[in-house]
């Protein structure tokens, strides 16, 4: 008998799950009360990367003289920036809608879902009607939303979330960013290039990254022009005329600072979208971090699953998509063939950051013997020709079995280069699988190759270690 499966939410987790379920022969009912593509496409990954490209171009204009180019006056047009972002987003939204409609066994409902029990859902349709549906399984993929801190004054006008910043046409003269995670750092780096003077207040910089990478990133942020304060927390936000004043206190010392800006971006994380789902009445366990699930992404109610940002796991679009495919394959009786434990983390700052696998700190904590090798982009021909010689590739491998355990990149196109490391770790490859592979010249991938060669003291473009007398 053909299964009928409801997917609530059409973001990167939900629409991918719906399509995979349809491919496997299920009848899918996909329910979404906002735009197809979810946060990632409409208010996250794609809009910010569109802005990132604008920031790259602005940075190139500023550095034109380095390349022998005399450039005239230039400035960012906030309205044009919005229009370009909307065009990119709308193109992709339309493409996904067309893709969904190409599957005859996917019924797309625009509306809000209320789960009655594990087999019944009531949908308040956008046109004002109500539809009752009966299904075999339910996949919750409702995503996440920006969270405000409990800092006093966050309700003041001009204190905004990332969603609101992406809808602004004007570029703030001064932007205060509160938060040193991925969201905070990306917006800080982007808006500094777009024309704002950015002030960054961060308790930590990329807490999950290798500490060497986080440490090296801070001076790069400062070099970019960002006024950067680390190990500090915002205590209070007050209004001062048409400006906002933020009082912040250092964590480890009895010292406070005050900074003034036009807008304050609160980039302190995201929380699950669960309103209206009826989780309390159903008895589905959740907290402010998300819905509790087991290793198969099933909630405590059999037959109801939660994937992506709405569960208490990793908040990454590509992880949500992988979970969506995994769950559909499990429901349809297949054995998923994907390594969900290994996934790349990508940060689109002007000096990009990407990492996968273990950090050095984690290897030391677990007592895993390892070797580390580093290669500087300053010794890579392609990086220098791009004018992006800052940064490092760091590879960690098992001391005995030589398997790749961790890859950490800070520098040009780090978020593209991390794919090779992810492939190696996810498939349990050793360093020799990389070393025996010819890498094209001149490319940034050669830096990855050289870092791997360094684990065996075979790197060509790294000077040999000096022998102690």
Coordinates of C-alpha atoms in Angstrom, one line a residue:
X1 CA 0.0 0.0 0.0
X2 CA 1.3 3.5 -0.9
X3 CA 2.2 5.6 2.1
X4 CA 0.9 9.1 2.5
X5 CA 3.4 11.4 4.3
X6 CA 2.9 15.0 5.4
X7 CA 5.9 17.3 5.4
X8 CA 5.3 20.5 7.4
X9 CA 7.6 23.2 6.1
X10 CA 9.1 23.7 2.6
X11 CA 12.6 24.9 3.5
X12 CA 15.8 23.1 2.6
X13 CA 14.9 20.2 4.9
X14 CA 11.2 20.0 4.0
X15 CA 11.2 20.4 0.2
X16 CA 14.1 18.0 -0.2
X17 CA 12.3 15.5 2.0
X18 CA 9.2 15.9 -0.1
X19 CA 11.0 15.3 -3.3
X20 CA 12.9 12.3 -2.1
X21 CA 9.7 10.8 -0.7
X22 CA 8.0 11.3 -4.0
X23 CA 10.9 9.7 -5.8
X24 CA 10.5 6.6 -3.6
X25 CA 6.8 6.4 -4.5
X26 CA 5.1 8.0 -1.5
X27 CA 2.2 10.4 -1.8
X28 CA 3.4 13.6 -0.3
X29 CA 1.5 16.5 1.2
X30 CA 3.8 19.5 1.5
X31 CA 2.5 22.3 3.8
X32 CA 4.1 25.8 3.9
X33 CA 2.6 29.0 5.4
X34 CA 5.4 31.3 4.0
X35 CA 7.7 31.1 1.0
X36 CA 9.1 27.9 -0.5
X37 CA 12.8 27.7 0.4
X38 CA 12.4 28.6 4.0
X39 CA 14.8 30.8 6.0
X40 CA 17.9 29.7 4.0
X41 CA 16.6 30.8 0.6
X42 CA 14.5 33.8 1.7
X43 CA 16.1 35.2 4.8
X44 CA 19.4 33.5 5.3
X45 CA 22.0 31.7 3.1
X46 CA 21.1 33.0 -0.3
X47 CA 20.4 36.7 0.6
X48 CA 23.5 36.9 2.7
X49 CA 25.7 35.3 0.0
X50 CA 24.2 37.7 -2.6
X51 CA 25.2 40.6 -0.3
X52 CA 28.6 38.8 0.2
X53 CA 29.2 39.1 -3.5
X54 CA 28.4 42.8 -3.4
X55 CA 30.8 43.1 -0.5
X56 CA 33.5 41.3 -2.5
X57 CA 33.1 43.7 -5.4
X58 CA 33.2 46.8 -3.1
X59 CA 36.4 45.4 -1.5
X60 CA 37.9 45.0 -5.0
X61 CA 37.1 48.6 -5.8
X62 CA 38.8 49.7 -2.6
X63 CA 41.9 47.7 -3.4
X64 CA 42.0 48.6 -7.1
X65 CA 45.3 50.4 -6.9
X66 CA 47.0 47.1 -5.8
X67 CA 46.1 45.7 -9.2
X68 CA 47.2 48.8 -11.2
X69 CA 43.7 50.1 -11.7
X70 CA 42.7 53.7 -11.1
X71 CA 39.0 53.7 -10.0
X72 CA 36.8 56.7 -9.6
X73 CA 34.2 57.4 -6.9
X74 CA 31.9 54.5 -6.0
X75 CA 29.3 53.8 -3.4
X76 CA 26.7 51.1 -2.6
X77 CA 23.2 51.8 -3.7
X78 CA 21.0 50.1 -1.0
X79 CA 17.9 50.0 -3.1
X80 CA 19.8 48.3 -6.0
X81 CA 21.3 45.9 -3.5
X82 CA 17.7 45.0 -2.3
X83 CA 16.5 44.6 -5.9
X84 CA 19.4 42.3 -6.9
X85 CA 18.9 40.2 -3.8
X86 CA 15.1 39.9 -4.4
X87 CA 15.8 38.9 -8.0
X88 CA 18.1 36.1 -7.0
X89 CA 15.7 34.9 -4.3
X90 CA 12.7 35.0 -6.5
X91 CA 14.4 33.2 -9.3
X92 CA 15.4 30.3 -7.0
X93 CA 11.9 30.3 -5.3
X94 CA 10.3 30.0 -8.7
X95 CA 12.6 27.2 -9.7
X96 CA 11.8 25.2 -6.5
X97 CA 8.1 25.7 -7.0
X98 CA 8.4 24.4 -10.5
X99 CA 10.5 21.5 -9.4
X100 CA 7.9 20.5 -6.7
X101 CA 5.0 20.8 -9.2
X102 CA 6.8 18.4 -11.6
X103 CA 6.1 15.6 -9.2
X104 CA 2.5 14.5 -9.6
X105 CA 2.5 12.7 -6.2
X106 CA 3.3 15.9 -4.3
X107 CA 0.3 18.0 -3.2
X108 CA 1.4 21.5 -2.2
X109 CA -0.8 23.2 0.4
X110 CA -0.2 26.9 1.2
X111 CA -1.3 27.2 4.8
X112 CA -0.6 26.5 8.5
X113 CA -0.6 23.0 9.9
X114 CA -2.1 22.0 13.2
X115 CA -1.3 18.4 14.2
X116 CA -4.3 16.7 15.7
X117 CA -2.6 13.3 16.3
X118 CA 0.0 11.2 14.6
X119 CA -2.2 10.5 11.6
X120 CA -4.3 13.7 11.3
X121 CA -3.6 17.3 10.5
X122 CA -5.8 20.3 10.1
X123 CA -4.5 22.9 7.6
X124 CA -5.7 26.5 7.7
X125 CA -5.3 27.4 4.0
X126 CA -4.1 30.8 2.9
X127 CA -7.4 31.3 1.0
X128 CA -9.4 31.1 4.3
X129 CA -10.6 27.5 3.9
X130 CA -9.6 24.6 6.1
X131 CA -8.5 21.1 5.0
X132 CA -8.4 18.0 7.1
X133 CA -5.8 15.4 6.0
X134 CA -5.0 11.8 7.1
X135 CA -1.5 10.5 6.7
X136 CA 0.7 7.6 7.7
X137 CA 3.7 9.7 8.8
X138 CA 4.5 13.3 9.6
X139 CA 7.8 15.1 9.1
X140 CA 8.1 18.5 10.9
X141 CA 10.5 20.8 9.1
X142 CA 9.4 24.2 10.2
X143 CA 12.9 25.6 10.7
X144 CA 14.1 28.4 13.0
X145 CA 13.8 32.1 13.7
X146 CA 16.1 34.8 15.1
X147 CA 16.3 34.9 18.9
X148 CA 16.7 38.1 20.9
X149 CA 18.9 38.1 23.9
X150 CA 17.7 39.2 27.3
X151 CA 19.8 42.3 27.2
X152 CA 18.0 45.3 28.5
X153 CA 16.8 47.6 25.7
X154 CA 16.5 45.0 22.9
X155 CA 12.9 46.2 22.3
X156 CA 14.0 49.7 21.3
X157 CA 13.5 51.0 17.8
X158 CA 16.7 50.4 15.7
X159 CA 17.6 47.1 17.5
X160 CA 17.1 44.6 14.8
X161 CA 17.4 40.9 13.8
X162 CA 19.1 39.6 10.7
X163 CA 15.6 39.3 9.0
X164 CA 15.0 43.0 9.5
X165 CA 18.5 43.9 8.3
X166 CA 18.0 42.1 5.1
X167 CA 14.9 44.1 4.3
X168 CA 16.6 47.5 4.9
X169 CA 17.4 49.6 1.8
X170 CA 19.7 52.0 3.6
X171 CA 23.2 51.1 4.6
X172 CA 23.7 52.2 8.3
X173 CA 26.5 54.6 8.8
X174 CA 27.4 52.8 12.0
X175 CA 26.2 49.2 12.7
X176 CA 26.8 47.5 16.1
X177 CA 26.8 43.7 15.8
X178 CA 26.2 41.7 19.0
X179 CA 27.4 38.2 18.6
X180 CA 30.5 36.4 17.4
X181 CA 28.9 33.4 15.7
X182 CA 28.4 32.7 12.0
X183 CA 25.5 35.2 11.6
X184 CA 27.2 38.0 13.5
X185 CA 30.6 37.6 11.8
X186 CA 29.1 37.4 8.3
X187 CA 27.0 40.5 8.6
X188 CA 29.8 42.4 10.3
X189 CA 32.2 41.5 7.5
X190 CA 29.7 42.2 4.7
X191 CA 28.4 45.5 6.0
X192 CA 31.9 46.8 6.7
X193 CA 32.6 46.5 2.9
X194 CA 29.1 47.8 1.9
X195 CA 29.9 51.1 3.7
X196 CA 29.0 50.8 7.3
X197 CA 31.5 51.3 10.2
X198 CA 30.9 48.1 12.0
X199 CA 31.4 47.6 15.7
X200 CA 31.5 44.0 16.8
X201 CA 30.8 42.9 20.4
X202 CA 31.5 39.2 20.8
X203 CA 31.7 37.0 23.9
X204 CA 33.5 34.4 21.7
X205 CA 34.6 34.1 18.0
X206 CA 33.2 31.0 16.3
X207 CA 33.1 28.8 19.5
X208 CA 33.0 25.6 17.5
X209 CA 35.9 26.3 15.3
X210 CA 39.5 25.2 15.9
X211 CA 40.9 27.8 18.3
X212 CA 43.9 28.6 16.1
X213 CA 41.5 29.6 13.3
X214 CA 39.4 31.8 15.6
X215 CA 42.5 33.4 17.0
X216 CA 43.9 34.2 13.5
X217 CA 40.5 35.6 12.3
X218 CA 40.4 38.4 14.9
X219 CA 43.3 40.5 13.5
X220 CA 41.9 40.0 10.0
X221 CA 38.5 41.4 11.1
X222 CA 40.4 44.4 12.6
X223 CA 42.5 44.8 9.5
X224 CA 39.2 44.9 7.5
X225 CA 38.3 48.0 9.6
X226 CA 35.8 46.4 12.0
X227 CA 36.1 47.8 15.5
X228 CA 36.3 44.4 17.3
X229 CA 35.8 43.6 21.0
X230 CA 36.1 40.0 22.1
X231 CA 35.4 38.4 25.5
X232 CA 32.7 41.0 26.1
X233 CA 28.9 40.9 26.6
X234 CA 26.3 43.6 25.9
X235 CA 24.6 44.6 29.1
X236 CA 22.2 47.4 28.1
X237 CA 21.0 49.3 25.1
X238 CA 19.7 52.8 25.4
X239 CA 18.4 55.5 23.0
X240 CA 20.4 58.7 22.7
X241 CA 18.6 61.0 20.2
X242 CA 18.5 59.1 16.9
X243 CA 21.4 56.9 18.0
X244 CA 21.7 53.8 20.1
X245 CA 24.2 53.4 22.9
X246 CA 25.4 49.9 23.9
X247 CA 27.0 49.4 27.3
X248 CA 29.2 46.2 27.3
X249 CA 31.3 44.5 30.0
X250 CA 34.3 42.3 29.6
X251 CA 33.9 38.8 31.0
X252 CA 37.3 38.4 32.6
X253 CA 38.0 41.9 33.8
X254 CA 36.1 44.6 35.6
X255 CA 35.9 47.0 32.7
X256 CA 33.0 48.4 30.7
X257 CA 32.9 50.2 27.4
X258 CA 30.2 52.2 25.6
X259 CA 29.7 52.2 21.8
X260 CA 27.3 54.3 19.8
X261 CA 25.7 53.4 16.5
X262 CA 22.7 53.9 14.2
X263 CA 21.5 50.3 14.3
X264 CA 22.2 47.3 16.6
X265 CA 22.0 43.9 15.1
X266 CA 21.3 41.1 17.6
X267 CA 23.0 38.0 16.2
X268 CA 22.8 35.7 19.2
X269 CA 21.4 32.6 17.6
X270 CA 18.1 31.1 16.4
X271 CA 15.3 29.2 18.0
X272 CA 12.8 26.6 16.7
X273 CA 9.5 27.6 14.9
X274 CA 6.9 25.5 16.7
X275 CA 4.0 27.9 17.2
X276 CA 0.7 26.4 16.1
X277 CA 1.9 22.9 15.7
X278 CA 0.0 21.7 18.9
X279 CA 3.1 20.0 20.4
X280 CA 2.0 20.4 24.0
X281 CA -1.4 18.7 23.5
X282 CA 0.3 16.0 21.5
X283 CA 2.9 15.4 24.2
X284 CA 5.8 15.9 21.8
X285 CA 8.9 16.8 23.9
X286 CA 10.7 20.0 23.1
X287 CA 12.4 23.0 24.8
X288 CA 13.7 26.4 23.7
X289 CA 16.4 24.7 21.6
X290 CA 14.0 22.6 19.6
X291 CA 12.2 19.3 19.4
X292 CA 13.8 16.2 20.9
X293 CA 14.4 13.4 18.5
X294 CA 16.2 10.0 18.5
X295 CA 19.0 8.9 16.2
X296 CA 16.5 8.4 13.5
X297 CA 15.0 11.9 13.9
X298 CA 11.8 10.4 15.3
X299 CA 10.1 12.3 18.1
X300 CA 8.8 10.6 21.2
X301 CA 5.5 10.1 19.3
X302 CA 6.1 7.1 16.9
X303 CA 5.6 8.1 13.2
X304 CA 6.3 11.8 13.8
X305 CA 9.7 13.1 12.8
X306 CA 11.5 16.4 13.1
X307 CA 14.4 17.5 10.8
X308 CA 16.6 20.5 10.3
X309 CA 16.7 23.6 12.5
X310 CA 13.5 22.7 14.4
X311 CA 15.2 19.8 16.1
X312 CA 17.9 20.3 18.7
X313 CA 20.7 19.5 16.3
X314 CA 22.9 21.4 13.9
X315 CA 21.4 24.4 12.3
X316 CA 22.7 24.2 8.7
X317 CA 20.7 24.0 5.5
X318 CA 22.8 21.2 4.0
X319 CA 22.4 19.2 7.2
X320 CA 18.6 19.7 7.1
X321 CA 18.5 18.5 3.5
X322 CA 20.5 15.4 4.3
X323 CA 18.2 14.6 7.3
X324 CA 15.2 15.0 5.0
X325 CA 16.5 12.5 2.6
X326 CA 17.5 10.1 5.4
X327 CA 14.1 10.2 7.1
X328 CA 12.2 9.6 3.9
X329 CA 14.4 6.7 3.0
X330 CA 13.9 5.2 6.5
X331 CA 10.1 5.7 6.3
X332 CA 10.0 4.0 2.9
X333 CA 11.9 1.0 4.1
X334 CA 15.3 1.8 2.6
X335 CA 18.7 1.8 4.3
X336 CA 20.1 5.4 3.9
X337 CA 23.7 5.5 2.7
X338 CA 24.9 8.8 4.1
X339 CA 27.3 9.8 6.8
X340 CA 25.3 12.3 8.9
X341 CA 28.1 12.7 11.5
X342 CA 30.4 14.5 9.0
X343 CA 29.3 17.9 7.6
X344 CA 31.2 21.1 6.6
X345 CA 30.8 24.3 8.5
X346 CA 31.1 27.4 6.3
X347 CA 31.5 31.1 7.3
X348 CA 31.3 33.8 4.6
X349 CA 33.5 36.5 6.1
X350 CA 35.8 38.4 3.8
X351 CA 38.5 35.9 4.9
X352 CA 36.4 32.8 4.6
X353 CA 36.3 30.2 7.3
X354 CA 35.5 26.5 6.8
X355 CA 36.0 23.4 8.9
X356 CA 35.0 19.8 9.1
X357 CA 35.8 17.0 11.6
X358 CA 37.7 17.3 14.8
X359 CA 39.5 20.4 16.1
X360 CA 42.9 20.1 17.8
X361 CA 41.2 20.8 21.1
X362 CA 38.8 17.9 20.6
X363 CA 41.5 15.4 19.7
X364 CA 43.5 16.4 22.8
X365 CA 40.4 16.1 25.0
X366 CA 39.6 12.6 23.6
X367 CA 43.3 11.5 23.9
X368 CA 43.4 10.7 20.1
X369 CA 47.1 10.7 18.9
X370 CA 47.4 12.9 15.8
X371 CA 49.7 14.8 13.6
X372 CA 49.0 18.3 12.3
X373 CA 50.3 20.1 9.2
X374 CA 49.7 23.7 8.0
X375 CA 50.2 25.4 4.7
X376 CA 50.0 29.2 4.3
X377 CA 48.1 30.7 1.4
X378 CA 51.0 33.2 1.1
X379 CA 53.0 30.4 -0.6
X380 CA 50.3 29.6 -3.1
X381 CA 50.6 31.1 -6.5
X382 CA 46.8 31.3 -7.2
X383 CA 46.1 33.0 -3.8
X384 CA 48.8 35.6 -4.5
X385 CA 47.6 36.3 -8.0
X386 CA 44.1 36.9 -6.5
X387 CA 45.6 39.3 -4.0
X388 CA 44.4 37.0 -1.2
X389 CA 47.6 35.6 0.3
X390 CA 46.4 35.7 3.9
X391 CA 45.2 32.6 5.6
X392 CA 46.0 28.9 6.3
X393 CA 45.0 25.4 5.7
X394 CA 45.4 23.0 8.6
X395 CA 45.0 19.2 8.3
X396 CA 44.8 16.8 11.2
X397 CA 45.4 13.1 10.7
X398 CA 45.6 10.0 12.9
X399 CA 49.2 9.3 14.0
X400 CA 49.0 5.6 13.3
X401 CA 46.3 5.0 10.6
X402 CA 46.9 8.4 8.8
X403 CA 43.2 8.9 8.3
X404 CA 42.1 12.5 7.9
X405 CA 40.5 13.6 11.1
X406 CA 40.0 17.3 10.7
X407 CA 40.4 20.1 8.2
X408 CA 40.4 23.8 9.1
X409 CA 40.7 26.6 6.5
X410 CA 40.9 30.3 6.8
X411 CA 41.4 32.2 3.6
X412 CA 40.3 32.5 -0.1
X413 CA 37.4 30.3 -1.2
X414 CA 37.7 28.2 2.0
X415 CA 34.0 27.2 1.7
X416 CA 34.7 25.6 -1.7
X417 CA 38.0 24.0 -0.7
X418 CA 36.4 22.2 2.4
X419 CA 34.6 19.8 0.1
X420 CA 37.8 17.8 -0.4
X421 CA 38.3 17.5 3.3
X422 CA 34.6 16.5 3.9
X423 CA 34.9 13.8 1.2
X424 CA 38.0 12.4 2.8
X425 CA 36.7 12.3 6.4
X426 CA 33.2 11.1 5.5
X427 CA 34.6 8.1 3.6
X428 CA 37.4 7.3 6.1
X429 CA 40.2 8.1 3.6
X430 CA 43.8 8.4 4.7
X431 CA 46.2 11.1 3.7
X432 CA 47.7 8.9 1.0
X433 CA 44.5 9.0 -1.0
X434 CA 45.0 12.8 -1.3
X435 CA 48.8 12.6 -1.7
X436 CA 48.6 10.3 -4.7
X437 CA 46.1 12.6 -6.5
X438 CA 47.5 15.2 -8.9
X439 CA 46.0 18.6 -8.1
X440 CA 45.8 21.2 -10.9
X441 CA 48.2 24.2 -11.1
X442 CA 47.7 27.0 -10.4
X443 CA 44.8 26.5 -8.1
X444 CA 44.0 27.1 -4.4
X445 CA 43.5 23.3 -4.1
X446 CA 47.3 22.9 -4.2
X447 CA 47.4 24.5 -0.8
X448 CA 45.3 21.6 0.5
X449 CA 47.6 19.2 -1.3
X450 CA 50.7 20.7 0.2
X451 CA 49.2 20.7 3.7
X452 CA 48.6 17.0 3.3
X453 CA 52.1 16.4 2.1
X454 CA 53.4 18.2 5.1
X455 CA 52.1 15.4 7.4
X456 CA 54.8 13.2 5.9
X457 CA 57.4 15.9 5.5
X458 CA 57.1 15.7 1.7
X459 CA 55.7 19.2 1.1
X460 CA 57.6 20.9 -1.8
X461 CA 56.8 24.5 -0.9
X462 CA 57.3 24.3 2.8
X463 CA 60.9 24.8 4.0
X464 CA 62.2 21.8 5.9
X465 CA 62.2 22.2 9.7
X466 CA 65.5 23.5 11.1
X467 CA 67.6 20.9 12.8
X468 CA 68.5 21.7 16.4
X469 CA 72.2 21.9 17.1

